Amino acid sequence: MINPVSKVVPMYLGKVGFKFNKQFLRVYGYLIYMENGDVYLFDSGLNPLFYSDKEKIMENLTHFIEVDVNKDELLANRLKEYGIDKESIKAVIVSHLHFDHAGGISVFENTNVPLVVQKREYEEAKKLVGGRSFEYKSDDLNCLEERLNVSMVEGDSVVDGNEAIECLATYGHSAGHQSLLLKGKNKKMLLVGDAAYTRKQLDDGVISTIPFKKQEALSAIDRMQKMADECEYVICGHDCEAFEGKEILL
């Protein structure tokens, strides 16, 4: 079955940065509109506690991470801005469960909206949260385990049986990272996620500084480079400023 993607709208959801180099990365979520009117979401941004109770949520991040998000940039308010009822979203697909991509999943607490995540990512996140790893937040994982409708996938898979939305296993940056291939009537879009933070990193084959597994991350970026040649639009995990808030027609 193919129900084509009609358009994608990237939403700016704040920014995160490392204190040691003062380099901020912009955080995004993507509204995916289908030809039949269905709407999906890829990635969800930061936990709203980064705005309302920053001291609590920062925990072990305080010494080296900075987070900058205002009320309007929280996922719940972005959805309102675009007139989207959260319960009308067909599924939320998360590239991975790091705090700057999965923090907004709390918006979907106690709804029936499926959260699509790689099984491998979920299992590894549960092992790492609360330990030395700073990327996973206990608030996000507790929400995911207790109050969300989680749909686990393994490897490449299509969402809701629709070949126009394909999850691509791009493990390496995290244990179960996934990218997304979107197909419209006329064009394709590759949402790379953090397999490459920026288009320059993708083109140069540069992976993140501290990958979960370096060799897997290199294989993933190689796969993304090859697939990028077949897509009209290629958007990397933290490099979408030119498209923020704009409708990208497929």
GROMACS .gro file of C-alpha atoms in nm:
model
  250
    1MET     CA    1   0.000   0.000   0.000
    2ILE     CA    2   0.122   0.350  -0.081
    3ASN     CA    3  -0.048   0.658   0.061
    4PRO     CA    4   0.199   0.926  -0.055
    5VAL     CA    5   0.340   1.202   0.160
    6SER     CA    6   0.205   1.541   0.049
    7LYS     CA    7   0.424   1.773   0.256
    8VAL     CA    8   0.662   1.794   0.552
    9VAL     CA    9   0.689   2.084   0.798
   10PRO     CA   10   1.004   2.102   1.014
   11MET     CA   11   0.936   2.258   1.355
   12TYR     CA   12   1.209   2.431   1.556
   13LEU     CA   13   1.196   2.300   1.915
   14GLY     CA   14   1.483   2.475   2.094
   15LYS     CA   15   1.855   2.412   2.102
   16VAL     CA   16   2.121   2.228   2.300
   17GLY     CA   17   2.492   2.289   2.326
   18PHE     CA   18   2.815   2.187   2.494
   19LYS     CA   19   2.957   2.440   2.737
   20PHE     CA   20   3.317   2.363   2.644
   21ASN     CA   21   3.282   2.492   2.287
   22LYS     CA   22   2.963   2.705   2.306
   23GLN     CA   23   2.835   2.534   1.991
   24PHE     CA   24   2.458   2.496   1.989
   25LEU     CA   25   2.263   2.238   1.789
   26ARG     CA   26   1.910   2.325   1.681
   27VAL     CA   27   1.644   2.070   1.776
   28TYR     CA   28   1.361   1.967   1.542
   29GLY     CA   29   1.042   1.771   1.504
   30TYR     CA   30   0.878   1.705   1.167
   31LEU     CA   31   0.509   1.704   1.082
   32ILE     CA   32   0.446   1.461   0.797
   33TYR     CA   33   0.122   1.515   0.607
   34MET     CA   34  -0.019   1.239   0.388
   35GLU     CA   35  -0.232   1.272   0.075
   36ASN     CA   36  -0.532   1.124   0.259
   37GLY     CA   37  -0.509   1.380   0.542
   38ASP     CA   38  -0.330   1.166   0.801
   39VAL     CA   39  -0.050   1.331   0.998
   40TYR     CA   40   0.260   1.166   1.147
   41LEU     CA   41   0.538   1.308   1.363
   42PHE     CA   42   0.910   1.234   1.342
   43ASP     CA   43   1.100   1.322   1.662
   44SER     CA   44   0.958   1.525   1.947
   45GLY     CA   45   1.222   1.761   2.084
   46LEU     CA   46   1.286   1.839   2.450
   47ASN     CA   47   1.101   1.742   2.764
   48PRO     CA   48   0.881   2.036   2.877
   49LEU     CA   49   1.060   2.023   3.213
   50PHE     CA   50   1.355   2.191   3.042
   51TYR     CA   51   1.128   2.497   3.039
   52SER     CA   52   0.921   2.456   3.357
   53ASP     CA   53   1.165   2.285   3.598
   54LYS     CA   54   1.509   2.301   3.443
   55GLU     CA   55   1.698   2.228   3.764
   56LYS     CA   56   1.517   1.896   3.810
   57ILE     CA   57   1.554   1.767   3.456
   58MET     CA   58   1.916   1.873   3.406
   59GLU     CA   59   2.048   1.625   3.667
   60ASN     CA   60   2.387   1.507   3.538
   61LEU     CA   61   2.385   1.749   3.244
   62THR     CA   62   2.452   2.066   3.441
   63HIS     CA   63   2.830   2.081   3.412
   64PHE     CA   64   2.869   2.046   3.036
   65ILE     CA   65   2.534   2.084   2.855
   66GLU     CA   66   2.329   2.398   2.795
   67VAL     CA   67   1.963   2.387   2.690
   68ASP     CA   68   1.773   2.685   2.550
   69VAL     CA   69   1.399   2.643   2.493
   70ASN     CA   70   1.108   2.880   2.547
   71LYS     CA   71   0.740   2.804   2.596
   72ASP     CA   72   0.645   2.854   2.232
   73GLU     CA   73   0.913   2.606   2.121
   74LEU     CA   74   0.777   2.314   2.324
   75LEU     CA   75   0.616   2.044   2.112
   76ALA     CA   76   0.269   2.082   2.267
   77ASN     CA   77   0.260   2.449   2.172
   78ARG     CA   78   0.402   2.392   1.825
   79LEU     CA   79   0.123   2.141   1.759
   80LYS     CA   80  -0.134   2.402   1.866
   81GLU     CA   81   0.034   2.658   1.641
   82TYR     CA   82  -0.021   2.428   1.343
   83GLY     CA   83  -0.374   2.335   1.448
   84ILE     CA   84  -0.286   1.973   1.521
   85ASP     CA   85  -0.480   1.780   1.787
   86LYS     CA   86  -0.222   1.548   1.944
   87GLU     CA   87  -0.468   1.258   1.951
   88SER     CA   88  -0.523   1.289   1.576
   89ILE     CA   89  -0.159   1.205   1.501
   90LYS     CA   90  -0.141   0.858   1.349
   91ALA     CA   91   0.199   0.771   1.498
   92VAL     CA   92   0.508   0.931   1.649
   93ILE     CA   93   0.832   0.794   1.506
   94VAL     CA   94   1.145   0.863   1.710
   95SER     CA   95   1.489   0.846   1.554
   96HIS     CA   96   1.629   0.750   1.895
   97LEU     CA   97   1.567   0.812   2.263
   98HIS     CA   98   1.829   1.077   2.339
   99PHE     CA   99   1.680   1.362   2.543
  100ASP     CA  100   1.681   1.614   2.255
  101HIS     CA  101   1.481   1.386   2.025
  102ALA     CA  102   1.245   1.196   2.256
  103GLY     CA  103   1.175   1.445   2.535
  104GLY     CA  104   0.847   1.561   2.383
  105ILE     CA  105   0.692   1.214   2.393
  106SER     CA  106   0.532   1.311   2.724
  107VAL     CA  107   0.280   1.509   2.517
  108PHE     CA  108   0.128   1.174   2.419
  109GLU     CA  109   0.090   1.033   2.770
  110ASN     CA  110  -0.227   0.827   2.815
  111THR     CA  111  -0.327   0.853   2.449
  112ASN     CA  112  -0.354   0.572   2.196
  113VAL     CA  113  -0.103   0.733   1.960
  114PRO     CA  114   0.162   0.468   1.875
  115LEU     CA  115   0.525   0.555   1.946
  116VAL     CA  116   0.746   0.378   1.690
  117VAL     CA  117   1.094   0.298   1.823
  118GLN     CA  118   1.356   0.038   1.743
  119LYS     CA  119   1.345  -0.247   1.997
  120ARG     CA  120   1.723  -0.238   2.023
  121GLU     CA  121   1.716   0.133   2.111
  122TYR     CA  122   1.456   0.084   2.381
  123GLU     CA  123   1.637  -0.207   2.544
  124GLU     CA  124   1.976  -0.035   2.546
  125ALA     CA  125   1.831   0.293   2.676
  126LYS     CA  126   1.686   0.109   2.976
  127LYS     CA  127   2.034  -0.021   3.059
  128LEU     CA  128   2.206   0.315   3.024
  129VAL     CA  129   1.961   0.559   3.182
  130GLY     CA  130   2.068   0.687   3.521
  131GLY     CA  131   2.424   0.568   3.474
  132ARG     CA  132   2.720   0.739   3.314
  133SER     CA  133   2.530   0.806   2.992
  134PHE     CA  134   2.394   1.162   2.986
  135GLU     CA  135   2.193   1.123   2.664
  136TYR     CA  136   1.897   0.936   2.816
  137LYS     CA  137   1.668   1.090   3.077
  138SER     CA  138   1.479   0.886   3.335
  139ASP     CA  139   1.171   1.110   3.294
  140ASP     CA  140   1.151   1.018   2.924
  141LEU     CA  141   1.207   0.645   2.978
  142ASN     CA  142   0.958   0.623   3.265
  143CYS     CA  143   0.697   0.794   3.050
  144LEU     CA  144   0.770   0.557   2.764
  145GLU     CA  145   0.746   0.246   2.982
  146GLU     CA  146   0.440   0.339   3.185
  147ARG     CA  147   0.217   0.579   2.993
  148LEU     CA  148   0.269   0.542   2.619
  149ASN     CA  149   0.147   0.310   2.345
  150VAL     CA  150   0.486   0.178   2.232
  151SER     CA  151   0.527   0.001   1.897
  152MET     CA  152   0.863  -0.178   1.871
  153VAL     CA  153   1.022  -0.242   1.533
  154GLU     CA  154   1.336  -0.429   1.436
  155GLY     CA  155   1.548  -0.321   1.142
  156ASP     CA  156   1.397  -0.159   0.832
  157SER     CA  157   1.018  -0.140   0.840
  158VAL     CA  158   0.726   0.053   0.695
  159VAL     CA  159   0.487   0.247   0.918
  160ASP     CA  160   0.124   0.133   0.921
  161GLY     CA  161   0.194  -0.088   0.621
  162ASN     CA  162   0.249   0.223   0.408
  163GLU     CA  163   0.556   0.207   0.186
  164ALA     CA  164   0.565   0.588   0.167
  165ILE     CA  165   0.701   0.603   0.524
  166GLU     CA  166   0.996   0.371   0.576
  167CYS     CA  167   1.204   0.343   0.892
  168LEU     CA  168   1.567   0.272   0.810
  169ALA     CA  169   1.792   0.103   1.065
  170THR     CA  170   2.095   0.330   1.095
  171TYR     CA  171   2.245   0.199   1.416
  172GLY     CA  172   2.564   0.345   1.554
  173HIS     CA  173   2.502   0.696   1.683
  174SER     CA  174   2.285   0.517   1.937
  175ALA     CA  175   2.213   0.147   1.978
  176GLY     CA  176   1.893   0.153   1.773
  177HIS     CA  177   1.898   0.478   1.578
  178GLN     CA  178   1.662   0.495   1.280
  179SER     CA  179   1.629   0.736   0.989
  180LEU     CA  180   1.321   0.793   0.775
  181LEU     CA  181   1.261   0.773   0.400
  182LEU     CA  182   0.950   0.958   0.281
  183LYS     CA  183   0.793   0.917  -0.062
  184GLY     CA  184   0.559   1.167  -0.222
  185LYS     CA  185   0.395   1.153  -0.563
  186ASN     CA  186   0.689   1.329  -0.725
  187LYS     CA  187   0.975   1.354  -0.477
  188LYS     CA  188   1.153   1.176  -0.194
  189MET     CA  189   1.286   1.306   0.135
  190LEU     CA  190   1.550   1.150   0.358
  191LEU     CA  191   1.532   1.244   0.725
  192VAL     CA  192   1.878   1.134   0.834
  193GLY     CA  193   1.839   1.199   1.206
  194ASP     CA  194   2.162   1.193   1.402
  195ALA     CA  195   2.331   0.947   1.169
  196ALA     CA  196   2.475   1.285   1.061
  197TYR     CA  197   2.419   1.609   1.250
  198THR     CA  198   2.466   1.830   0.944
  199ARG     CA  199   2.472   1.797   0.565
  200LYS     CA  200   2.843   1.875   0.565
  201GLN     CA  201   2.907   1.590   0.807
  202LEU     CA  202   2.701   1.362   0.585
  203ASP     CA  203   2.891   1.462   0.272
  204ASP     CA  204   3.226   1.428   0.450
  205GLY     CA  205   3.137   1.100   0.624
  206VAL     CA  206   3.183   1.249   0.972
  207ILE     CA  207   2.999   1.076   1.258
  208SER     CA  208   2.916   1.219   1.601
  209THR     CA  209   3.197   1.258   1.853
  210ILE     CA  210   3.084   0.983   2.092
  211PRO     CA  211   2.891   0.719   1.895
  212PHE     CA  212   2.747   0.410   2.060
  213LYS     CA  213   2.943   0.194   1.815
  214LYS     CA  214   3.184   0.363   1.577
  215GLN     CA  215   3.186   0.099   1.303
  216GLU     CA  216   2.807   0.082   1.291
  217ALA     CA  217   2.790   0.462   1.279
  218LEU     CA  218   3.030   0.468   0.984
  219SER     CA  219   2.823   0.204   0.803
  220ALA     CA  220   2.508   0.407   0.869
  221ILE     CA  221   2.651   0.729   0.730
  222ASP     CA  222   2.774   0.540   0.425
  223ARG     CA  223   2.422   0.409   0.369
  224MET     CA  224   2.276   0.757   0.406
  225GLN     CA  225   2.526   0.900   0.157
  226LYS     CA  226   2.416   0.647  -0.104
  227MET     CA  227   2.046   0.702  -0.041
  228ALA     CA  228   2.085   1.080  -0.044
  229ASP     CA  229   2.170   1.067  -0.414
  230GLU     CA  230   1.819   0.937  -0.484
  231CYS     CA  231   1.631   1.202  -0.282
  232GLU     CA  232   1.532   1.557  -0.370
  233TYR     CA  233   1.545   1.660  -0.004
  234VAL     CA  234   1.798   1.544   0.254
  235ILE     CA  235   1.767   1.681   0.607
  236CYS     CA  236   2.014   1.593   0.881
  237GLY     CA  237   1.942   1.580   1.253
  238HIS     CA  238   2.042   1.932   1.356
  239ASP     CA  239   2.067   2.110   1.022
  240CYS     CA  240   1.730   2.234   0.902
  241GLU     CA  241   1.737   2.609   0.963
  242ALA     CA  242   1.662   2.691   0.600
  243PHE     CA  243   1.333   2.497   0.616
  244GLU     CA  244   1.207   2.586   0.965
  245GLY     CA  245   0.831   2.632   0.966
  246LYS     CA  246   0.806   2.598   0.588
  247GLU     CA  247   0.597   2.351   0.392
  248ILE     CA  248   0.816   2.119   0.185
  249LEU     CA  249   0.598   1.972  -0.088
  250LEU     CA  250   0.666   1.619  -0.209
   0.00000   0.00000   0.00000
